[in-house]
Tab-separated table of C-alpha atoms and ligand atoms in Angstrom:
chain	number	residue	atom	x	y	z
Y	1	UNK	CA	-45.753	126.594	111.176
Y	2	UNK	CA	-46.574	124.976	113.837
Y	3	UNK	CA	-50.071	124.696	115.296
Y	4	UNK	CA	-50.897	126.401	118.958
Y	5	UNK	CA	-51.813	123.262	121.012
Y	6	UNK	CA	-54.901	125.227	122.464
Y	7	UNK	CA	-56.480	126.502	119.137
Y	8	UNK	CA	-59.832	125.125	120.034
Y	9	UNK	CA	-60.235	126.014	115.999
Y	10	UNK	CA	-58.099	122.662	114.895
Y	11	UNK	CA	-59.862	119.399	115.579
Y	12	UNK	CA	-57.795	117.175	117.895
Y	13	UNK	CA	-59.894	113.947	118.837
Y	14	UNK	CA	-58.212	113.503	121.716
Y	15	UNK	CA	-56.402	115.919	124.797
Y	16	UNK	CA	-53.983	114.639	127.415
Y	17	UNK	CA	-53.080	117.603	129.279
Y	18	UNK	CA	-51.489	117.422	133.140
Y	19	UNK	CA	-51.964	113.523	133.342
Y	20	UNK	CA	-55.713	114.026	132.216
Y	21	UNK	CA	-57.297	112.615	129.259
Y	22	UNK	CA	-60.387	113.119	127.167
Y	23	UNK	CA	-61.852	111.485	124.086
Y	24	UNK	CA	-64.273	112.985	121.227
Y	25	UNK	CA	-67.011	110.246	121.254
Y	26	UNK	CA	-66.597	109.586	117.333
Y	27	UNK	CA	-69.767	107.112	117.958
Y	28	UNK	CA	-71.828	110.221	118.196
Y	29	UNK	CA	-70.918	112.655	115.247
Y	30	UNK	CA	-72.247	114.155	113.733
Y	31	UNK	CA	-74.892	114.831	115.763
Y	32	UNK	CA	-73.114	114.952	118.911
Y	33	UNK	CA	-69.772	116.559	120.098
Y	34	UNK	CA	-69.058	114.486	123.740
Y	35	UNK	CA	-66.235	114.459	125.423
Y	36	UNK	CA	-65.368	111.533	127.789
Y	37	UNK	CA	-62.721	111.572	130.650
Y	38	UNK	CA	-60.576	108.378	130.641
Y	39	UNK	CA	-58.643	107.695	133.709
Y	40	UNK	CA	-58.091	103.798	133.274
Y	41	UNK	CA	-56.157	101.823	130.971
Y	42	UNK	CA	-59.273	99.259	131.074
Y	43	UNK	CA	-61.798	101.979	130.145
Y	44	UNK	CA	-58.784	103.460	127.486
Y	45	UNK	CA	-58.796	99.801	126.024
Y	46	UNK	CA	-62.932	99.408	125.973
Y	47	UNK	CA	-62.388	102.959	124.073
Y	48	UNK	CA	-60.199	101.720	121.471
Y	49	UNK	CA	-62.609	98.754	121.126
Y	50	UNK	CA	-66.148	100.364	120.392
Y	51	UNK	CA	-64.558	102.870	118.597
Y	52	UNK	CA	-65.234	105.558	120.611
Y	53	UNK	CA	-61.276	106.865	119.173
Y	54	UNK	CA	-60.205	105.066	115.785
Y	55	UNK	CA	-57.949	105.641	113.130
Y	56	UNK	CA	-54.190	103.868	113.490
Y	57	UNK	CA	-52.741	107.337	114.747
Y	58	UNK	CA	-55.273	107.974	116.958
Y	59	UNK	CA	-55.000	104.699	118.589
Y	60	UNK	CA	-51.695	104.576	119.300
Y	61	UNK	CA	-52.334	107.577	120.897
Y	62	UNK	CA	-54.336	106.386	123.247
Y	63	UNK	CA	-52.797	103.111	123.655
Y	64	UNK	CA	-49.752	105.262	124.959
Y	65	UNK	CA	-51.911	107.487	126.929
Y	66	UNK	CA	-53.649	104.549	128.525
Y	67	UNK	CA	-50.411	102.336	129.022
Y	68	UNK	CA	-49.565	105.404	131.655
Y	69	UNK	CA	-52.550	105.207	133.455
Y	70	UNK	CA	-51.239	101.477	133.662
Y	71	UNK	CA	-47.909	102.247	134.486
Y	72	UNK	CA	-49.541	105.085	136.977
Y	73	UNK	CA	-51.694	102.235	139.160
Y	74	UNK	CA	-49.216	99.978	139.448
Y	75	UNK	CA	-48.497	100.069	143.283
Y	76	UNK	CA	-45.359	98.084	143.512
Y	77	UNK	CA	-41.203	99.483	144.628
Y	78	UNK	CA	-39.047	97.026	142.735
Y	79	UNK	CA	-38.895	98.473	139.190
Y	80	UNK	CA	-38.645	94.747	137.832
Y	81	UNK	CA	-41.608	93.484	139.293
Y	82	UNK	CA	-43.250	97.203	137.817
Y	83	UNK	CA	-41.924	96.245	134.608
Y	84	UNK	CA	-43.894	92.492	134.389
Y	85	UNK	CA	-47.229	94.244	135.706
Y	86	UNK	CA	-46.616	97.179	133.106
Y	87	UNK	CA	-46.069	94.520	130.659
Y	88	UNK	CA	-48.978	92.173	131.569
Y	89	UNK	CA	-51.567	95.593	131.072
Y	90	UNK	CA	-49.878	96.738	127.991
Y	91	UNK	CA	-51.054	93.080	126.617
Y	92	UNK	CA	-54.774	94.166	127.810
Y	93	UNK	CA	-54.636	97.135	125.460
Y	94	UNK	CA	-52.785	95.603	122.860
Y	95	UNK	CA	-56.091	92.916	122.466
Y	96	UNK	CA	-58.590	95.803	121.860
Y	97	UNK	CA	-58.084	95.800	117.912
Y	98	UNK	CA	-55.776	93.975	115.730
Y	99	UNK	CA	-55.536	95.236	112.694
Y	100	UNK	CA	-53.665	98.956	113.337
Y	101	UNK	CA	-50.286	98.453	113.553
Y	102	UNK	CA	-49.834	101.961	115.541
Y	103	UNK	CA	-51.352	100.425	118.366
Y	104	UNK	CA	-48.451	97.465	119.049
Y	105	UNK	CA	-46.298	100.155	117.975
Y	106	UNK	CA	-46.656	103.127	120.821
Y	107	UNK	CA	-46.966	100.033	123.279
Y	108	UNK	CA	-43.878	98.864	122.501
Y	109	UNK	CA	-42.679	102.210	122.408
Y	110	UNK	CA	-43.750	102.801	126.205
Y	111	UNK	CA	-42.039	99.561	127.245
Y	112	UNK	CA	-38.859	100.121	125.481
Y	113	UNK	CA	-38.531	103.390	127.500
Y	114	UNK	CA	-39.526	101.590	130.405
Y	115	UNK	CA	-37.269	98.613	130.269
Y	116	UNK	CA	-34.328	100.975	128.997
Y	117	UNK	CA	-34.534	102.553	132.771
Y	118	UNK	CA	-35.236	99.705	134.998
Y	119	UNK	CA	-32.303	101.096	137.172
Y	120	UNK	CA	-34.540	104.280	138.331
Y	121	UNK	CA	-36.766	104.359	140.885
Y	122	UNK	CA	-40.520	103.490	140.165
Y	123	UNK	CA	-41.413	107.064	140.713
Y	124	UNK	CA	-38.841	107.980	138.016
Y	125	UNK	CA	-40.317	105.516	135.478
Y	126	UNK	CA	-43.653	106.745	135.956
Y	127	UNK	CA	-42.853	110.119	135.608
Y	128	UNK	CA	-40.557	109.236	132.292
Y	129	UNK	CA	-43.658	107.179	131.087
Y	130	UNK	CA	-46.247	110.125	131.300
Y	131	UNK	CA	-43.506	112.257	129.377
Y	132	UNK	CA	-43.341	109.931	126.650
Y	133	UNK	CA	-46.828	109.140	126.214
Y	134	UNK	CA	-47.055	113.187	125.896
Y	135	UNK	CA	-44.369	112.971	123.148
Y	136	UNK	CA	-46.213	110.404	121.388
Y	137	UNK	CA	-49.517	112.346	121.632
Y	138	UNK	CA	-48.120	115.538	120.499
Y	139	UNK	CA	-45.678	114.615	117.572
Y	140	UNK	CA	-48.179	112.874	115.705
Y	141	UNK	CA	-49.459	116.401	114.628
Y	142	UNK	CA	-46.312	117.197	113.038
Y	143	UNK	CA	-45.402	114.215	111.497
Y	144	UNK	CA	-49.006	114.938	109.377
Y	145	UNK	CA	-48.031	117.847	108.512
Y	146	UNK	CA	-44.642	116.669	107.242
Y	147	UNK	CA	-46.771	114.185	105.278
Y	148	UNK	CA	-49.254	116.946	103.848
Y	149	UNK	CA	-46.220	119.018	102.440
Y	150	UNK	CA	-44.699	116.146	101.086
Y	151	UNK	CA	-47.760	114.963	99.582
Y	152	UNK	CA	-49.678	118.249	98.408
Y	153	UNK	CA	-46.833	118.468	95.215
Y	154	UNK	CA	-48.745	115.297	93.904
Y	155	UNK	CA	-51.793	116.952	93.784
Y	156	UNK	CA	-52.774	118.996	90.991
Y	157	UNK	CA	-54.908	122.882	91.130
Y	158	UNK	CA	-58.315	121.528	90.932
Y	159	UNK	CA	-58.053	118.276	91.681
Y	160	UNK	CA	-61.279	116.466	92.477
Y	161	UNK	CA	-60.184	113.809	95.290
Y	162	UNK	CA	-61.572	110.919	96.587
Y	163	UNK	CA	-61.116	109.685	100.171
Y	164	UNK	CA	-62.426	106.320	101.783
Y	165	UNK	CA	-63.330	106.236	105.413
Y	166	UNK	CA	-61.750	108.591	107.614
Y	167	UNK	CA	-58.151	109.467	107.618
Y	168	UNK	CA	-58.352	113.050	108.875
Y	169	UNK	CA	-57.852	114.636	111.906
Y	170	UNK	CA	-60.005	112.977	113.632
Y	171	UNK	CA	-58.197	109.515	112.890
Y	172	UNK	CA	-54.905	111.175	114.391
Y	173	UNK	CA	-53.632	113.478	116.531
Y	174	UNK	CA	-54.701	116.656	114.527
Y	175	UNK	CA	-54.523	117.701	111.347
Y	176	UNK	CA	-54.622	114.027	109.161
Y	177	UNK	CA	-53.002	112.127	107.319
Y	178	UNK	CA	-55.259	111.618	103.759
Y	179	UNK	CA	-57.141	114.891	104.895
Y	180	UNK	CA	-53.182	116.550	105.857
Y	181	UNK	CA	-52.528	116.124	102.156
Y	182	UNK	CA	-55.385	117.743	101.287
Y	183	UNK	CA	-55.098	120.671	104.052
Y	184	UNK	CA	-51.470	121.015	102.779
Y	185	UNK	CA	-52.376	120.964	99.199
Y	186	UNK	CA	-54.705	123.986	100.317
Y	187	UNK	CA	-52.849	126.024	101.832
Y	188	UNK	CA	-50.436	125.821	98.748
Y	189	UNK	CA	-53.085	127.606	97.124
Y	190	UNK	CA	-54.256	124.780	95.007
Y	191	UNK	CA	-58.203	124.734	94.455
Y	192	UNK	CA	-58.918	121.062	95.275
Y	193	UNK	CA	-62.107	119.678	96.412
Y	194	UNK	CA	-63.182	116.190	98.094
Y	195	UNK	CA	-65.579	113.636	97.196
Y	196	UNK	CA	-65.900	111.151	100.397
Y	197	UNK	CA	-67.269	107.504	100.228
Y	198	UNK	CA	-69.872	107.030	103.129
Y	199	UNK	CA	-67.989	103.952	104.293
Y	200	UNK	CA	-70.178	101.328	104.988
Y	201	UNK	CA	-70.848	100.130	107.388
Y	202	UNK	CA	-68.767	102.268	110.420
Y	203	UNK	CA	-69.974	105.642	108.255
Y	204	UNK	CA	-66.517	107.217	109.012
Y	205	UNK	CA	-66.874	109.292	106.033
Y	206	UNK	CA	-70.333	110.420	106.157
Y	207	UNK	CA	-70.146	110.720	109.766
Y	208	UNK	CA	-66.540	111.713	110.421
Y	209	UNK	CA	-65.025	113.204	107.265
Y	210	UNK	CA	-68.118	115.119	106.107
Y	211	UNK	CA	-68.187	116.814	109.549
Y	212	UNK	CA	-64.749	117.478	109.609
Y	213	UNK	CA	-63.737	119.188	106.324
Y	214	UNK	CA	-67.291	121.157	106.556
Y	215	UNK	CA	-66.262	122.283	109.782
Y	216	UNK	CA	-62.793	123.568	108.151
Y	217	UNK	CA	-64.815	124.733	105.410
Y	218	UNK	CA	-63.271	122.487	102.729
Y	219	UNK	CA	-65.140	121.839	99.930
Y	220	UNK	CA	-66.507	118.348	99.768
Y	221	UNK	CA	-69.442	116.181	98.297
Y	222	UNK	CA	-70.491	113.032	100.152
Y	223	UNK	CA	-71.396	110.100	98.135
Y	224	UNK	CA	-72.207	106.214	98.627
Y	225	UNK	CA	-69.586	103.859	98.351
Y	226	UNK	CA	-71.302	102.202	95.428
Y	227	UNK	CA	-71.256	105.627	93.480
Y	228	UNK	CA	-67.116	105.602	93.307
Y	229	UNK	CA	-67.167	103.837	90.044
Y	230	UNK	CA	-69.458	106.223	88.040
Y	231	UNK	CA	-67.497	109.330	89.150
Y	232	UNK	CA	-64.458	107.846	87.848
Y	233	UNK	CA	-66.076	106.812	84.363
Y	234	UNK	CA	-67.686	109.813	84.234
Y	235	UNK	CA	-64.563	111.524	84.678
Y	236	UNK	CA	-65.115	113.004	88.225
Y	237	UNK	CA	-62.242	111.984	90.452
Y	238	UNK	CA	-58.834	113.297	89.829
Y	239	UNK	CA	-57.012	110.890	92.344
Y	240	UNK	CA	-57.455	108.829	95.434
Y	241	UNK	CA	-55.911	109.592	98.460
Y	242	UNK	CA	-56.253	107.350	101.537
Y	243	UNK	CA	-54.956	106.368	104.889
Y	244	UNK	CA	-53.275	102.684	106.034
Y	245	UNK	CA	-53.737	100.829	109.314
Y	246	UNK	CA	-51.074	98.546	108.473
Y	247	UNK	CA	-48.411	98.574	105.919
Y	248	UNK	CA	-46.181	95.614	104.832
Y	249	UNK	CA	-42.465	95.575	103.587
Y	250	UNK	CA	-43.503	94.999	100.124
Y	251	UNK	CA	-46.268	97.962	100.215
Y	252	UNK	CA	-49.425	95.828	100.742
Y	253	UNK	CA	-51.940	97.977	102.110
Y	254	UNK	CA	-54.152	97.317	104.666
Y	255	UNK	CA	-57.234	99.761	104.893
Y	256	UNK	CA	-60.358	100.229	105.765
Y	257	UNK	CA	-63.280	98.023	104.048
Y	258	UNK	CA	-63.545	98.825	100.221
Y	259	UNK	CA	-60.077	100.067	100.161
Y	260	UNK	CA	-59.755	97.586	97.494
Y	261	UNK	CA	-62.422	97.986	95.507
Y	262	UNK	CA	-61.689	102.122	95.343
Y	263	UNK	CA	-58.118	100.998	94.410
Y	264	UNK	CA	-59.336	98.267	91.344
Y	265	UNK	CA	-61.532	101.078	90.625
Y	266	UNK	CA	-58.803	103.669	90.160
Y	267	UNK	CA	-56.099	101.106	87.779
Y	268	UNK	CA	-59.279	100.401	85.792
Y	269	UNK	CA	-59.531	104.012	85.222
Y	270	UNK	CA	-55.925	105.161	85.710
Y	271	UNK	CA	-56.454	107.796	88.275
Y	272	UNK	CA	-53.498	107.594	90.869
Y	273	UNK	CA	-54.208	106.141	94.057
Y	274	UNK	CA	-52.227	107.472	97.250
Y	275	UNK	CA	-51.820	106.113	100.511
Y	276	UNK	CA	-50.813	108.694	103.596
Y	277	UNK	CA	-49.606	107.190	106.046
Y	278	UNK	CA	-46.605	107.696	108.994
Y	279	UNK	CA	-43.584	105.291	109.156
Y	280	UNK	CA	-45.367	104.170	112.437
Y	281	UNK	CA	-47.576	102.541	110.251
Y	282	UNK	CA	-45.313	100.776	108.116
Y	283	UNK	CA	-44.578	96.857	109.520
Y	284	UNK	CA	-41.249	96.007	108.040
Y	285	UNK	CA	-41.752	92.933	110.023
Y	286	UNK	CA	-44.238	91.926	107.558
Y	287	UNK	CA	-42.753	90.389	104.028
Y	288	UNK	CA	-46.446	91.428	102.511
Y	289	UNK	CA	-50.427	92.165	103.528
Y	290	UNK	CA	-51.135	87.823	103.703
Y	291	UNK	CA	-49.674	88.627	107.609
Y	292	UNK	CA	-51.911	90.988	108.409
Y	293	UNK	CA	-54.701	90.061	111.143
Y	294	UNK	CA	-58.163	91.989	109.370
Y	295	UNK	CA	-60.594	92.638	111.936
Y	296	UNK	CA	-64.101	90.889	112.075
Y	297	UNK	CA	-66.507	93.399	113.730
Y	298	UNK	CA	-70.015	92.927	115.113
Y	299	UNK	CA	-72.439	92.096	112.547
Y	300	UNK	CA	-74.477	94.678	113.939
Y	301	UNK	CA	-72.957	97.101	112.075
Y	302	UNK	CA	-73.969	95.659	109.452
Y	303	UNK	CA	-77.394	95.313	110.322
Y	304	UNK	CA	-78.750	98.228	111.731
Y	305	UNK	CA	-77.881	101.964	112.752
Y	306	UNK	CA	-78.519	102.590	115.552
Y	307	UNK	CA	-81.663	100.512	116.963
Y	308	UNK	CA	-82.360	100.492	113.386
Y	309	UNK	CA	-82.255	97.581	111.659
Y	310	UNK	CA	-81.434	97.300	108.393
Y	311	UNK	CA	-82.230	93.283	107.654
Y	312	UNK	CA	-84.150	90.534	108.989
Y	313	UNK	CA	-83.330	89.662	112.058
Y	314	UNK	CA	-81.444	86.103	112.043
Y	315	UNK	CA	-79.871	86.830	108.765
Y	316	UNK	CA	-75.982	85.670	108.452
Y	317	UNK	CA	-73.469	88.427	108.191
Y	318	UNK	CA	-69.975	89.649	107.358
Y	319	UNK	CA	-68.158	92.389	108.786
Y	320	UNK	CA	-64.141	92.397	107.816
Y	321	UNK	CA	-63.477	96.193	108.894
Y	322	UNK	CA	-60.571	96.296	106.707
Y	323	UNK	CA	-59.152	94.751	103.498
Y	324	UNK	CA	-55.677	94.373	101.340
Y	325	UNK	CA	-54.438	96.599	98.952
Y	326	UNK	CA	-51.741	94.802	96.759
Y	327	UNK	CA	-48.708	96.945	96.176
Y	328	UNK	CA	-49.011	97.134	92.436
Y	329	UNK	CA	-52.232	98.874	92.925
Y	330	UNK	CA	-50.489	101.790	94.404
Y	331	UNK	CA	-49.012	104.633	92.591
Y	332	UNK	CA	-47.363	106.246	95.999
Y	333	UNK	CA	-47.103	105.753	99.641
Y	334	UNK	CA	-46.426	109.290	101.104
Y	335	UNK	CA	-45.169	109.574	104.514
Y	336	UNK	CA	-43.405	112.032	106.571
Y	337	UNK	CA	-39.765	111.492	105.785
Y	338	UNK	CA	-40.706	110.947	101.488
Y	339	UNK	CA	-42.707	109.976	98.850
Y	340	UNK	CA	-41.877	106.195	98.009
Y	341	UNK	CA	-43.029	104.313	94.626
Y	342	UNK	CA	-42.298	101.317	92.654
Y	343	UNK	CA	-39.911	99.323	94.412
Y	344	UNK	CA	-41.387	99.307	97.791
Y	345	UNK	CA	-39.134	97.081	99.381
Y	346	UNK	CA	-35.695	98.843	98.582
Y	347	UNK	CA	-37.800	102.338	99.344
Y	348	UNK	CA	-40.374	101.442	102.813
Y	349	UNK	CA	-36.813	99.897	104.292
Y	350	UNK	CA	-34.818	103.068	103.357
Y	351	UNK	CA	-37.350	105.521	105.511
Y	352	UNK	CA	-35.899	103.884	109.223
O	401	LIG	C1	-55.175	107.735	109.553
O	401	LIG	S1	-55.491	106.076	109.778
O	401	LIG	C2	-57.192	106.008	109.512
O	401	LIG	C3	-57.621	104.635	109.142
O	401	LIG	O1	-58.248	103.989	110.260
O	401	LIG	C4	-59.569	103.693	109.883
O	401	LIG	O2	-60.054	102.537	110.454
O	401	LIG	P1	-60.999	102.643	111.760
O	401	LIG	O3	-61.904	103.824	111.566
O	401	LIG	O4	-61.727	101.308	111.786
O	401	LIG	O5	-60.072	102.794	112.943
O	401	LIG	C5	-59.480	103.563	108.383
O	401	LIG	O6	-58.913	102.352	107.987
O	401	LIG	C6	-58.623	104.732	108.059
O	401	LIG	O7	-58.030	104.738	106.792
């Protein structure tokens, strides 16, 4: 069924309505619900950046909705000359992160439509631009749900699931991708429950998941990262079911720190491990995960929440925000048009 855009009831992080955008502040739950308005592809692109909106989806949400305020500024009457500007502030957004592949993906989405109708007027491509940065904003929510109902068969009445980080709705357009599944598995009438990792040190799943699925009044028990691995020998986690930010041709997975770890976790303890995720997020252009660029955040992250810190000032620090999943670790990638396993070459290539 689908969802009425204006059910305040369903979490959408962020609206674009009548060439006006806002963005949940996802820096401030759970404490805080802000909304900020966004009316610059520069402030869209610092947005992306400190994570005010995260989450592949999510991003290339905005990175669509901010190439139009690009394409919307640009005061220039020869559509070629529009085209290089459009393309010079497309490369501005496209620097804020580099890890989501959704992000190059609804960019290059905005300039194909744009170079595809250099011979209308500049008014034209504007207005064409706005349309399909709407498009991209609202099929997102319906591509998750297409991944929930093919994914919710996979999940058994009962299931106790694990997620890592945030891959809800607050990561996408609505409804989720991981979190889709388990909405969709739900509303099948199967009994499942989730146990979320915290997810050092971002806290998308203490701060993001737990907020969301208690809002929705889905059952779900927050735990620290480090915790995974006793659940699972204690025989406490069903599955695993997470997002992607970047999938290879071969089925590498790149995902958000400790990714990994959940998924070495699971083999040792064969419980299945799932990735949601939509085709946008599959990079065919990739051979395997070695190609993909894993962000390096601010060790401050690390450090402290908050004006808290949490070490000795001084002290050296790591912060990869995401990591590689190897293909064999994966029992399924589930994605809007099917569930793919095994050969993930012959089956990622035979979803486009
Ligand atoms: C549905 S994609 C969500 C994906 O994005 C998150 O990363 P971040 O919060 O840094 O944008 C994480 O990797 C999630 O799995």
């Amino acid at each position: 069924m689908a969802s009425c855009p204006i059910d305040p009831s369903i979490i959408r992080p962020i609206r674009f309505v009548a060439g006006k955008c806002q963005m949940l502040d996802q820096r401030l739950l759970p404490e805080q619900e802000i909304w900020l308005d966004y009316d610059s592809y520069e402030d869209v692109a610092e947005a992306i950046r400190t994570m005010v909106v995260r989450g592949a989806p999510a991003i290339g949400i905005a990175a669509a909705i901010g190439a139009w305020f690009a394409a919307r500024d640009i005061d220039n009457e020869s559509s070629r000359e529009f085209f290089a500007e459009f393309q010079q502030r497309c490369a501005v957004l496209a620097a804020s992160r580099p890890t989501a592949v959704n992000l190059s993906w609804a960019l290059e989405r905005m300039q194909r439509f744009a170079e595809a109708n250099l011979d209308r007027s500049v008014m034209e491509l504007k207005i064409g631009l706005e349309y399909e940065a709407l498009a991209i904003t609202q099929e997102d929510e319906q591509i998750n749900r297409k991944i929930g109902r093919h994914g919710a068969p996979l999940i058994p009445d009962q299931a106790r699931i694990l997620t890592h980080c945030n891959a809800g709705a607050l990561a996408t357009g609505g409804y989720g991708t991981a979190l889709g599944v388990v909405r969709a598995a739900l509303a099948a009438g199967n009994k499942v429950s989730v146990i979320a990792d915290e997810t050092r040190p971002f806290l998308q799943g203490s701060r993001l998941t737990a907020w969301e699925l208690q809002r929705d009044g889905i059952p779900v028990t927050l735990i620290c990262d480090n915790m995974a691995g006793y659940l699972m020998q204690q025989g406490d986690i069903d599955c695993v079911i997470v997002g992607a930010d970047r999938i290879a041709a071969n089925g590498d997975v790149a995902n958000k720190i400790g990714t990994y770890t959940v998924a070495v976790l699971a083999r040792e303890h064969n419980i299945p491990f799932y990735v949601a995720a939509p085709r946008s997020t599959i990079d065919l252009r990739l051979t395997d995960g070695s190609q993909i660029p894993i962000e390096e955040r601010d060790g401050r992250e690390v450090t402290h929440i908050g004006d808290k810190a949490l070490a000795p000032e001084g002290i050296a620090v790591r912060n990869p925000a995401f990591d590689l999943t190897p293909a064999r670790l994966v029992t399924a990638i589930i994605t809007e048009s099917g569930v793919v396993s095994g050969d993930y070459v012959t089956g990622l290539r035979q979803l486009f």
